[in-house]
mmCIF file of N, CA and C in Angstrom:
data_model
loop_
_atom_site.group_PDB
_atom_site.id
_atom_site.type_symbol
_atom_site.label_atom_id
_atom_site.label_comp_id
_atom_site.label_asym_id
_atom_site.label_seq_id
_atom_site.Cartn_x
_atom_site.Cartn_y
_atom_site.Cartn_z
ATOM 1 N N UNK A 74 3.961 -42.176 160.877
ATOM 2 C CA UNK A 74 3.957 -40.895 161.541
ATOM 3 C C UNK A 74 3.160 -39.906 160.703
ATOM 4 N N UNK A 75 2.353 -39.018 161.574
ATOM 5 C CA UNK A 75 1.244 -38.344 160.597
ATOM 6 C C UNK A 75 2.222 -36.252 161.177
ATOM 7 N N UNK A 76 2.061 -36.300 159.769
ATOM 8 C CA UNK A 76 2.571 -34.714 160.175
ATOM 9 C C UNK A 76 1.669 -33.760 160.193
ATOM 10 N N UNK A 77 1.667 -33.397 161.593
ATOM 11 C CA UNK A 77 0.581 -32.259 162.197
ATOM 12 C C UNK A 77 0.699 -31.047 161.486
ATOM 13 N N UNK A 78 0.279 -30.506 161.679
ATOM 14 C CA UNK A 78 0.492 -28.439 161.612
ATOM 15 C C UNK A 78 1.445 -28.037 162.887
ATOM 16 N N UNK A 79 1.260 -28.624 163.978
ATOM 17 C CA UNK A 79 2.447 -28.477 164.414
ATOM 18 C C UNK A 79 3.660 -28.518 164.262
ATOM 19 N N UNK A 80 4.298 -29.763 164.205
ATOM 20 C CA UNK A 80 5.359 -29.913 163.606
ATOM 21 C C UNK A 80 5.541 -29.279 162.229
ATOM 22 N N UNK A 81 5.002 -28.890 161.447
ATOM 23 C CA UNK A 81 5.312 -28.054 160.068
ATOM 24 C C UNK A 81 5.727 -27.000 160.242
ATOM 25 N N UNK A 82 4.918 -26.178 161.505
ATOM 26 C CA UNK A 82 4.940 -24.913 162.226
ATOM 27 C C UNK A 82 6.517 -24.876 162.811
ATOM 28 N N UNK A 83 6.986 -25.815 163.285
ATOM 29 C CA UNK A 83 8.153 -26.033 164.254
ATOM 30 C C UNK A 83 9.076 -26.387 163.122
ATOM 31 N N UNK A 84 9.268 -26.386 161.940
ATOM 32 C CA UNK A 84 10.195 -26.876 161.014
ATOM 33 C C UNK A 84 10.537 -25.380 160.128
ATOM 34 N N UNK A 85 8.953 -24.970 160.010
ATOM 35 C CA UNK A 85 9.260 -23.571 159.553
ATOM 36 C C UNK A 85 9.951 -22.494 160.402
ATOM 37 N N UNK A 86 9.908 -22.351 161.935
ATOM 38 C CA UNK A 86 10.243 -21.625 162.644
ATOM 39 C C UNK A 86 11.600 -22.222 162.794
ATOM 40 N N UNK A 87 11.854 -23.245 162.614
ATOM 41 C CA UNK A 87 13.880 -23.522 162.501
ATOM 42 C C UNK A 87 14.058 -22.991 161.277
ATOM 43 N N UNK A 88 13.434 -22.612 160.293
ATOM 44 C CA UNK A 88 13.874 -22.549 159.033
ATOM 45 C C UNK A 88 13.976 -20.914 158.908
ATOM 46 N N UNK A 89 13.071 -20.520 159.524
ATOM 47 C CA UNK A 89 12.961 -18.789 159.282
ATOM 48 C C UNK A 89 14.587 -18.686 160.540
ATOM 49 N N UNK A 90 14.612 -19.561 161.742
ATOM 50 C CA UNK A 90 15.940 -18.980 162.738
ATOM 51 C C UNK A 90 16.959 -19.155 161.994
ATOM 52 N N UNK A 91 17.288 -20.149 161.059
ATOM 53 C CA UNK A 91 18.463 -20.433 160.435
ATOM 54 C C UNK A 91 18.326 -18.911 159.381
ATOM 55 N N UNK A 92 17.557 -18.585 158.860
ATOM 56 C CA UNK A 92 17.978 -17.658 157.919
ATOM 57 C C UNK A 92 18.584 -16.433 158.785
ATOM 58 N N UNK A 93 17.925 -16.314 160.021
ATOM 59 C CA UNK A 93 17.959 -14.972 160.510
ATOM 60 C C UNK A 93 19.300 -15.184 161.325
ATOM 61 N N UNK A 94 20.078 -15.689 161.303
ATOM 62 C CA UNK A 94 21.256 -16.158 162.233
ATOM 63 C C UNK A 94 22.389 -15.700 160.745
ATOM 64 N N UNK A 95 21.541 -16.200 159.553
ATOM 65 C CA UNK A 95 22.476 -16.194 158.840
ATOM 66 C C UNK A 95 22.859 -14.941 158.136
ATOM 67 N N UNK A 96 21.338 -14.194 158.533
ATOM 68 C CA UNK A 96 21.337 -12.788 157.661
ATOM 69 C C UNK A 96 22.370 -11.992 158.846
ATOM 70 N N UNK A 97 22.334 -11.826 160.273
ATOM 71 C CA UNK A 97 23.150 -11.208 160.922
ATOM 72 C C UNK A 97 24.246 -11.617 161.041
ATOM 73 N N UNK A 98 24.874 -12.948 160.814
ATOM 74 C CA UNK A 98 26.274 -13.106 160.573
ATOM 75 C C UNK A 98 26.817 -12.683 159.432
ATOM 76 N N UNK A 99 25.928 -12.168 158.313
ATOM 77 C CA UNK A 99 26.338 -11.623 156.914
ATOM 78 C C UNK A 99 26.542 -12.779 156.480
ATOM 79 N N UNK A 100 26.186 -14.109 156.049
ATOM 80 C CA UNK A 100 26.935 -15.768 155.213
ATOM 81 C C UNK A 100 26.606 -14.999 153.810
ATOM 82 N N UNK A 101 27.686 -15.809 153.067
ATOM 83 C CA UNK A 101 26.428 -15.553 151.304
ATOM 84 C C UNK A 101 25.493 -16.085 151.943
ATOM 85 N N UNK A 102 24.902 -15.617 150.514
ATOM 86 C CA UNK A 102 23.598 -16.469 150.464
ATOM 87 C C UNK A 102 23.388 -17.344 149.693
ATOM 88 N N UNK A 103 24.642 -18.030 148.936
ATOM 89 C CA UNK A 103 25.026 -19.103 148.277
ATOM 90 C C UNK A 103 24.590 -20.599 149.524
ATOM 91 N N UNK A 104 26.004 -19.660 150.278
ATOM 92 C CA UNK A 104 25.711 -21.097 151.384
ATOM 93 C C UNK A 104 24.644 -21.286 152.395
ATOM 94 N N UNK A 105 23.877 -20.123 152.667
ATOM 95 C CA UNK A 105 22.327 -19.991 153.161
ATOM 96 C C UNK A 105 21.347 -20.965 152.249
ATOM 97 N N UNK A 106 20.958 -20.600 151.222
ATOM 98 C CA UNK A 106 20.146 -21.229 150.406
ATOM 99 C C UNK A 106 20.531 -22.959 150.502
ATOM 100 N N UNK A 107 21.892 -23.050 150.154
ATOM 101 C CA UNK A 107 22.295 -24.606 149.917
ATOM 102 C C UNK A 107 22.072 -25.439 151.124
ATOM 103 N N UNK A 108 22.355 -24.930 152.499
ATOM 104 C CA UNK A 108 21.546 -25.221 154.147
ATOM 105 C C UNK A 108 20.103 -25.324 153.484
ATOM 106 N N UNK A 109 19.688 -24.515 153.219
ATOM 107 C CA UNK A 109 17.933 -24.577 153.295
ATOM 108 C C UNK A 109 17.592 -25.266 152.570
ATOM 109 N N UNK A 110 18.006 -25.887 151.161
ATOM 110 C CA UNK A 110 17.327 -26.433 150.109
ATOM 111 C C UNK A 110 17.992 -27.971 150.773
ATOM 112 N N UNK A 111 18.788 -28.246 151.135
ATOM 113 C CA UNK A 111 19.485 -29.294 151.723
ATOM 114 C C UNK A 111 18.368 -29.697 152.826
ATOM 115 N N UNK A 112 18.059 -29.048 153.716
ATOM 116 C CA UNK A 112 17.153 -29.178 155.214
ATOM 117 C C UNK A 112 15.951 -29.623 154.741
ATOM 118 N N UNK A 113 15.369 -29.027 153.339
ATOM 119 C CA UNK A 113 14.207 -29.057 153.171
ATOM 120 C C UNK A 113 14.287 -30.501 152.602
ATOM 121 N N UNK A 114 15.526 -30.457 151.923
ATOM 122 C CA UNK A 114 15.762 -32.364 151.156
ATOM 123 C C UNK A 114 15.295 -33.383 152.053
ATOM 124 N N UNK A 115 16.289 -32.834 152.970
ATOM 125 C CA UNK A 115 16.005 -33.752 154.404
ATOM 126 C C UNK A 115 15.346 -34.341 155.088
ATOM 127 N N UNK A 116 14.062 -32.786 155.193
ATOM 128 C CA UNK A 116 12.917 -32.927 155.836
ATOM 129 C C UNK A 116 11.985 -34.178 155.082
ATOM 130 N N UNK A 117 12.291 -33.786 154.016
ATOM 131 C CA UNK A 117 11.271 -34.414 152.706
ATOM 132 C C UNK A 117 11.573 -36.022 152.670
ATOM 133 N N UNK A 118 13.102 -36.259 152.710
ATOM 134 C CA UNK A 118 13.336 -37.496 153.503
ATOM 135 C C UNK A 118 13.478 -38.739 154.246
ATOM 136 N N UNK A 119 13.177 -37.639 155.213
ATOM 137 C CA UNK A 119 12.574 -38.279 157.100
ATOM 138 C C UNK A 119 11.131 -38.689 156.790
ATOM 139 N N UNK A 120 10.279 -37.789 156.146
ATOM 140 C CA UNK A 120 9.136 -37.726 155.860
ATOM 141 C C UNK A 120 8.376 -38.961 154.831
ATOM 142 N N UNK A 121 9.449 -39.238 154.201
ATOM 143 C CA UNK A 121 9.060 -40.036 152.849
ATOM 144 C C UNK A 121 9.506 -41.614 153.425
ATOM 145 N N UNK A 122 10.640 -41.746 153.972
ATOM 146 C CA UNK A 122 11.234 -43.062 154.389
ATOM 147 C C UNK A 122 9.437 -43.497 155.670
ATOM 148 N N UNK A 123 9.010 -42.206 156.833
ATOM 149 C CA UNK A 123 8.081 -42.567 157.745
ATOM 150 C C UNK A 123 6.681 -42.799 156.764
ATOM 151 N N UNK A 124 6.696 -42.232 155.727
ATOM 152 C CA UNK A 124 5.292 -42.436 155.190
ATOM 153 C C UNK A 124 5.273 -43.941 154.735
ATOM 154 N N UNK A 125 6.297 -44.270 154.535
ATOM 155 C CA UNK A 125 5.935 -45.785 153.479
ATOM 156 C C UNK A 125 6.389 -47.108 154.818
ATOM 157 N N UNK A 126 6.445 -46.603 155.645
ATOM 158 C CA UNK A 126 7.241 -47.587 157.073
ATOM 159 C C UNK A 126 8.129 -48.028 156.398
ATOM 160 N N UNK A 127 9.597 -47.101 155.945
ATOM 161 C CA UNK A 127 10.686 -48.285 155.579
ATOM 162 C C UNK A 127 11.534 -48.057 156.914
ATOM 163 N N UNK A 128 11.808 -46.948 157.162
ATOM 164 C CA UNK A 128 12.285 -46.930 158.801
ATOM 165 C C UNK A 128 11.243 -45.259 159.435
ATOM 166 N N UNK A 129 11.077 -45.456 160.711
ATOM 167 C CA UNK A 129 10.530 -44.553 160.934
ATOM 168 C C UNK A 129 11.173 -43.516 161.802
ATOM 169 N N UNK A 130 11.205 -42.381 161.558
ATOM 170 C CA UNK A 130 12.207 -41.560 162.225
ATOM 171 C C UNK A 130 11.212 -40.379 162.341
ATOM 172 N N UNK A 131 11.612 -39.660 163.704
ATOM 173 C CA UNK A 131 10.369 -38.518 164.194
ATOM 174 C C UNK A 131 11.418 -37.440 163.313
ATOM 175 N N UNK A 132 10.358 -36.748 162.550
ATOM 176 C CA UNK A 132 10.553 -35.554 161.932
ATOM 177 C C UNK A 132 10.341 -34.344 161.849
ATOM 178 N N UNK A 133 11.680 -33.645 163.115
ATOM 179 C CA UNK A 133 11.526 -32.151 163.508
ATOM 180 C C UNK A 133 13.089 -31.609 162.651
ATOM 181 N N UNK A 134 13.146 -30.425 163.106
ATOM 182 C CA UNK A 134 13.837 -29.745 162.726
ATOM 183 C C UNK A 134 15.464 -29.859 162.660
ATOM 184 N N UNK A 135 15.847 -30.284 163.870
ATOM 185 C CA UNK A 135 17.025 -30.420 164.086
ATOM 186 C C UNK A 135 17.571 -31.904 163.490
ATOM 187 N N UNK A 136 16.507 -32.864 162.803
ATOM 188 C CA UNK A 136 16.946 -34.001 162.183
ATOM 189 C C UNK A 136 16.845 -33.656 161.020
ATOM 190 N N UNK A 137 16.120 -32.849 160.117
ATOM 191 C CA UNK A 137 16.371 -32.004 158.976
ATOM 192 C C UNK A 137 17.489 -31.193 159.107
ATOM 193 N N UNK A 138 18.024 -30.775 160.035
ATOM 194 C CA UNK A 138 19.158 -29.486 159.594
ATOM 195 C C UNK A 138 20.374 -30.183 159.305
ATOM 196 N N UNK A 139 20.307 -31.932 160.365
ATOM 197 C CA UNK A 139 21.819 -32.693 160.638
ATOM 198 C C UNK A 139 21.845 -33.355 158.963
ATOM 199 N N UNK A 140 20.791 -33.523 158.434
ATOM 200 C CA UNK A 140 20.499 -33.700 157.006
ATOM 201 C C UNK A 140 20.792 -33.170 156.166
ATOM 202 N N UNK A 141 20.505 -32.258 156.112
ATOM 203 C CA UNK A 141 21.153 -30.991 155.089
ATOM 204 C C UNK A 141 22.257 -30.324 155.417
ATOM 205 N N UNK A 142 23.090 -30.374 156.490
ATOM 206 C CA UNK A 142 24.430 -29.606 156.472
ATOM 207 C C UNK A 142 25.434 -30.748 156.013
ATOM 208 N N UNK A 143 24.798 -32.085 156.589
ATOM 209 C CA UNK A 143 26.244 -33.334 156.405
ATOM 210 C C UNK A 143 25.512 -33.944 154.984
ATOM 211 N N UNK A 144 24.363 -33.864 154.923
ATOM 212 C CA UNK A 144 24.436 -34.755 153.238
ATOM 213 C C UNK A 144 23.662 -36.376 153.359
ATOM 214 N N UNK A 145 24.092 -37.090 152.918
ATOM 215 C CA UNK A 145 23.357 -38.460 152.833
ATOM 216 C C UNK A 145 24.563 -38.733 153.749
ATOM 217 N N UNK A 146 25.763 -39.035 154.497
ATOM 218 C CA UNK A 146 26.377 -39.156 155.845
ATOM 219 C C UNK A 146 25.282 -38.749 156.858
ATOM 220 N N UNK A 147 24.787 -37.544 156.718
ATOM 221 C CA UNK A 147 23.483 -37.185 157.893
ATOM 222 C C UNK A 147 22.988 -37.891 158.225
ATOM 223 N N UNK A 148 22.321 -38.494 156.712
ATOM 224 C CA UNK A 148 20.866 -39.238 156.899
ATOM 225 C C UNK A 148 21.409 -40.738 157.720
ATOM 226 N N UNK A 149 22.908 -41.034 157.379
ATOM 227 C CA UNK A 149 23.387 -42.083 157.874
ATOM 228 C C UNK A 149 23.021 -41.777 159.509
ATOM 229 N N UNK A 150 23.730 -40.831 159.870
ATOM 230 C CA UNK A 150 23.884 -40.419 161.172
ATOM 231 C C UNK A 150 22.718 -40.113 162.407
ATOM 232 N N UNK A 151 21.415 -40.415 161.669
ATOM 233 C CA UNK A 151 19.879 -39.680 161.972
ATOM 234 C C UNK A 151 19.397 -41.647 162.417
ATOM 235 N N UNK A 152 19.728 -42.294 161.127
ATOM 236 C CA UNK A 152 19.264 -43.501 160.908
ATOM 237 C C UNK A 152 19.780 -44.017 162.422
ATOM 238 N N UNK A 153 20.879 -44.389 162.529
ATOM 239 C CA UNK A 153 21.782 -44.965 163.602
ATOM 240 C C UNK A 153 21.497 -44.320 165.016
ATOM 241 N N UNK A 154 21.540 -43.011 164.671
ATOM 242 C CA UNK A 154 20.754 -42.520 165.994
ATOM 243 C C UNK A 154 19.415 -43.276 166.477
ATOM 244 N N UNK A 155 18.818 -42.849 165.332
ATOM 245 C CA UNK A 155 16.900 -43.856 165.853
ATOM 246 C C UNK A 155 17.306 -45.120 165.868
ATOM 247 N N UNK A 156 18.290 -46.374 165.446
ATOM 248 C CA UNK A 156 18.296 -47.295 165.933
ATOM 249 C C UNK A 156 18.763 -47.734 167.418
ATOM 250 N N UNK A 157 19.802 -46.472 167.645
ATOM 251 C CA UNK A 157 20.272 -46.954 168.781
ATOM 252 C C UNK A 157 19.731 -46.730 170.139
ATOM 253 N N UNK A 158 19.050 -45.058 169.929
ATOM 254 C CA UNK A 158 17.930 -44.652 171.157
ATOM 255 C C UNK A 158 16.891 -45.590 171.197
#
């Protein structure tokens, strides 16, 4: 899987909504940051497992976020998904 400018575009624009959801709910920003640095883990990931073909999984936003809020369970949960769709 080759990552466009699109999709980068569409990862950043989940990434700027998650902050801005988070700045008007007032969250710390303990647990803001730890979402984002987590998502970005994620992203990095999805990204790294599709670059080398060990499994290939399409890499948007909402499979980065299920990544970074649940953890390596996520990544479980992302994996099993793409096997089973």
């Amino acid at each position: 899987m080759k990552l466009t400018w699109e999709t980068a575009l569409i990862f950043v624009a989940a990434v700027a909504l998650v902050a801005t959801v988070a700045w008007v709910m007032r969250l710390k920003t303990r647990g803001v940051l730890r979402v984002l640095i987590n998502s970005i883990a994620g992203g990095a990931l999805i990204a790294g497992l599709s670059a080398f073909n060990i499994i290939v999984l399409p890499l948007n936003a909402f499979n980065a976020l299920i990544i970074g809020a649940l953890g390596l369970p996520g990544a479980g949960v992302v994996v099993a998904a793409a096997f089973l769709l």
